[in-house]
XYZ file of C-alpha atoms in Angstrom:
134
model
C -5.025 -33.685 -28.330
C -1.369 -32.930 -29.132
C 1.167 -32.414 -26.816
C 1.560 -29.335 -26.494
C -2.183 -29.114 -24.639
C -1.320 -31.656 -22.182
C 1.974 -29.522 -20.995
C 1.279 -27.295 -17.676
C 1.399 -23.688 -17.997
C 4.492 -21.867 -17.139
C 4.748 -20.424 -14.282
C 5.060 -16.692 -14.127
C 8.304 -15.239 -13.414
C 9.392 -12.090 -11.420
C 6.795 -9.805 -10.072
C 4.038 -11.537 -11.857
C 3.890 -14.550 -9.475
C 4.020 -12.599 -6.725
C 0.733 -11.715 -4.885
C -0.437 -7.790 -4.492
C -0.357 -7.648 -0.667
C -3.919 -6.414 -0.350
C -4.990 -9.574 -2.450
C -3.473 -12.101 -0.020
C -6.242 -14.059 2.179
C -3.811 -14.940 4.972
C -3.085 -11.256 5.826
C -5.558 -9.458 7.781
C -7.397 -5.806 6.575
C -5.807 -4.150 9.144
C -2.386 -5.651 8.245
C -2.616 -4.625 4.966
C -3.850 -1.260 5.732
C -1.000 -0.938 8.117
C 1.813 -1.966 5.634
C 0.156 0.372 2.613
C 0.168 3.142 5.108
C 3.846 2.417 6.060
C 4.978 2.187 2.554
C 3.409 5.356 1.268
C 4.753 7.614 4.728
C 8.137 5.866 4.615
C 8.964 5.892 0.590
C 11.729 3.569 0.112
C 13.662 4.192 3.108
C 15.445 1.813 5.374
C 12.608 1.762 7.888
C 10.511 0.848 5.237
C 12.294 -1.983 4.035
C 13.278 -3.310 7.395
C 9.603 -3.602 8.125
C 8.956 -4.984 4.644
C 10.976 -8.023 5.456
C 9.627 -8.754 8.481
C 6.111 -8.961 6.253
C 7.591 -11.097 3.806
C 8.912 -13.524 7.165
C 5.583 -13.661 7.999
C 3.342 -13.756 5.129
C 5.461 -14.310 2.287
C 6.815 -12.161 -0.808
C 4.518 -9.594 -1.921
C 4.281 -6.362 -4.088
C 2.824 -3.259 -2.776
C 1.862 0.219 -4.711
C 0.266 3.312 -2.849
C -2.778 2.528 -5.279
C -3.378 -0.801 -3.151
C -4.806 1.716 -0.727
C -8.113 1.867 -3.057
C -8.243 -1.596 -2.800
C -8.902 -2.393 0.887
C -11.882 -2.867 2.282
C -13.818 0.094 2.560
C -14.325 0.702 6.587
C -9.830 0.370 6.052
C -10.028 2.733 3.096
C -12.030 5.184 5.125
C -10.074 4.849 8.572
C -6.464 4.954 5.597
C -7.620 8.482 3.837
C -8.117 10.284 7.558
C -4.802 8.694 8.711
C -2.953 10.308 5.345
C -4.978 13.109 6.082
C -3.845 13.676 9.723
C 0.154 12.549 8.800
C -0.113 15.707 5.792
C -1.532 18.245 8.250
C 0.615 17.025 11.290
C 2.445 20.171 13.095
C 5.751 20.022 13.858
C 6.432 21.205 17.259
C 9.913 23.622 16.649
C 11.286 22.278 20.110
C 11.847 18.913 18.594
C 15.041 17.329 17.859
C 16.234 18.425 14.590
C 16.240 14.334 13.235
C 12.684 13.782 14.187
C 11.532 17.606 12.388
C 13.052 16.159 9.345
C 11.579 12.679 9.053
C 8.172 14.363 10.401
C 8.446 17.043 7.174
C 9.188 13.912 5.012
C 6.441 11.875 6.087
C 4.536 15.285 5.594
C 5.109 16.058 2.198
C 4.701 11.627 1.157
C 1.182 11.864 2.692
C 0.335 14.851 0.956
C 2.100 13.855 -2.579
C 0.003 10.381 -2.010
C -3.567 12.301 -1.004
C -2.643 14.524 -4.424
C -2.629 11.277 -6.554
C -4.874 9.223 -4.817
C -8.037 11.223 -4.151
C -8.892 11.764 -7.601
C -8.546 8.042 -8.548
C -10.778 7.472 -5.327
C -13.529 10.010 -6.395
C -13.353 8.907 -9.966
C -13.811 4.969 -8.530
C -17.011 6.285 -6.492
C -18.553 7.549 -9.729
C -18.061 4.544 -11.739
C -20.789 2.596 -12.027
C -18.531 -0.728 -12.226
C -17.361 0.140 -8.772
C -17.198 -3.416 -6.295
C -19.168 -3.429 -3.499
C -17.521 -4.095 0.077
């Protein structure tokens, strides 16, 4: 056995070390339903990455992608789909201030851009017969 075979493996850099947030054991479903759902109705605004520190405080550095939402647990997934459901059909009361129309149109239009790409990679998931069971 050279020496090369008794060296440790590197250890990833960047993003590659870094855990998916829906694969991390310490964080509960609902937590990680709750911070997929926040990503995906918030984009990359500053709400979004105020609360996105506070995660990484708490549970450490992650990554998150809207697909992470097909990776929850399914009773999460379920209760996920209705909530992006409910946020892309939400009505808009015209009395509102004109602030809170605008971030309730943009949260509109994220849910619905986010059902639009994520429902077919959901359905085409529950067809595959290498699909895991939760």
């Amino acid at each position: 056995m050279g020496r090369d075979k008794a060296r440790k493996p590197r250890r990833p850099r960047g993003e590659q070390g870094i855990p998916r947030i829906v694969d991390m054991v310490n964080v509960s479903a609902q937590a990680k339903k709750n911070a997929v759902l926040s990503y995906i109705m918030q984009g990359e605004d500053q709400t979004w990455q105020m609360l996105q520190a506070l995660l990484v405080q708490k549970y450490g550095p992650f990554t998150i992608d809207e697909r992470d939402l097909l990776d929850l647990p399914r009773q999460e997934r379920h209760e996920a789909f209705g909530d992006l459901r409910f946020y892309a059909s939400a009505q808009i009361p015209p009395q509102a201030p004109l602030g809170a129309r605008e971030a309730a149109v943009r949260t509109a239009a994220n849910c619905r851009q986010a059902l639009g790409r994520l429902v077919p990679l959901a359905e085409q998931a529950a067809r595959s017969p290498l699909r895991p069971t939760q």
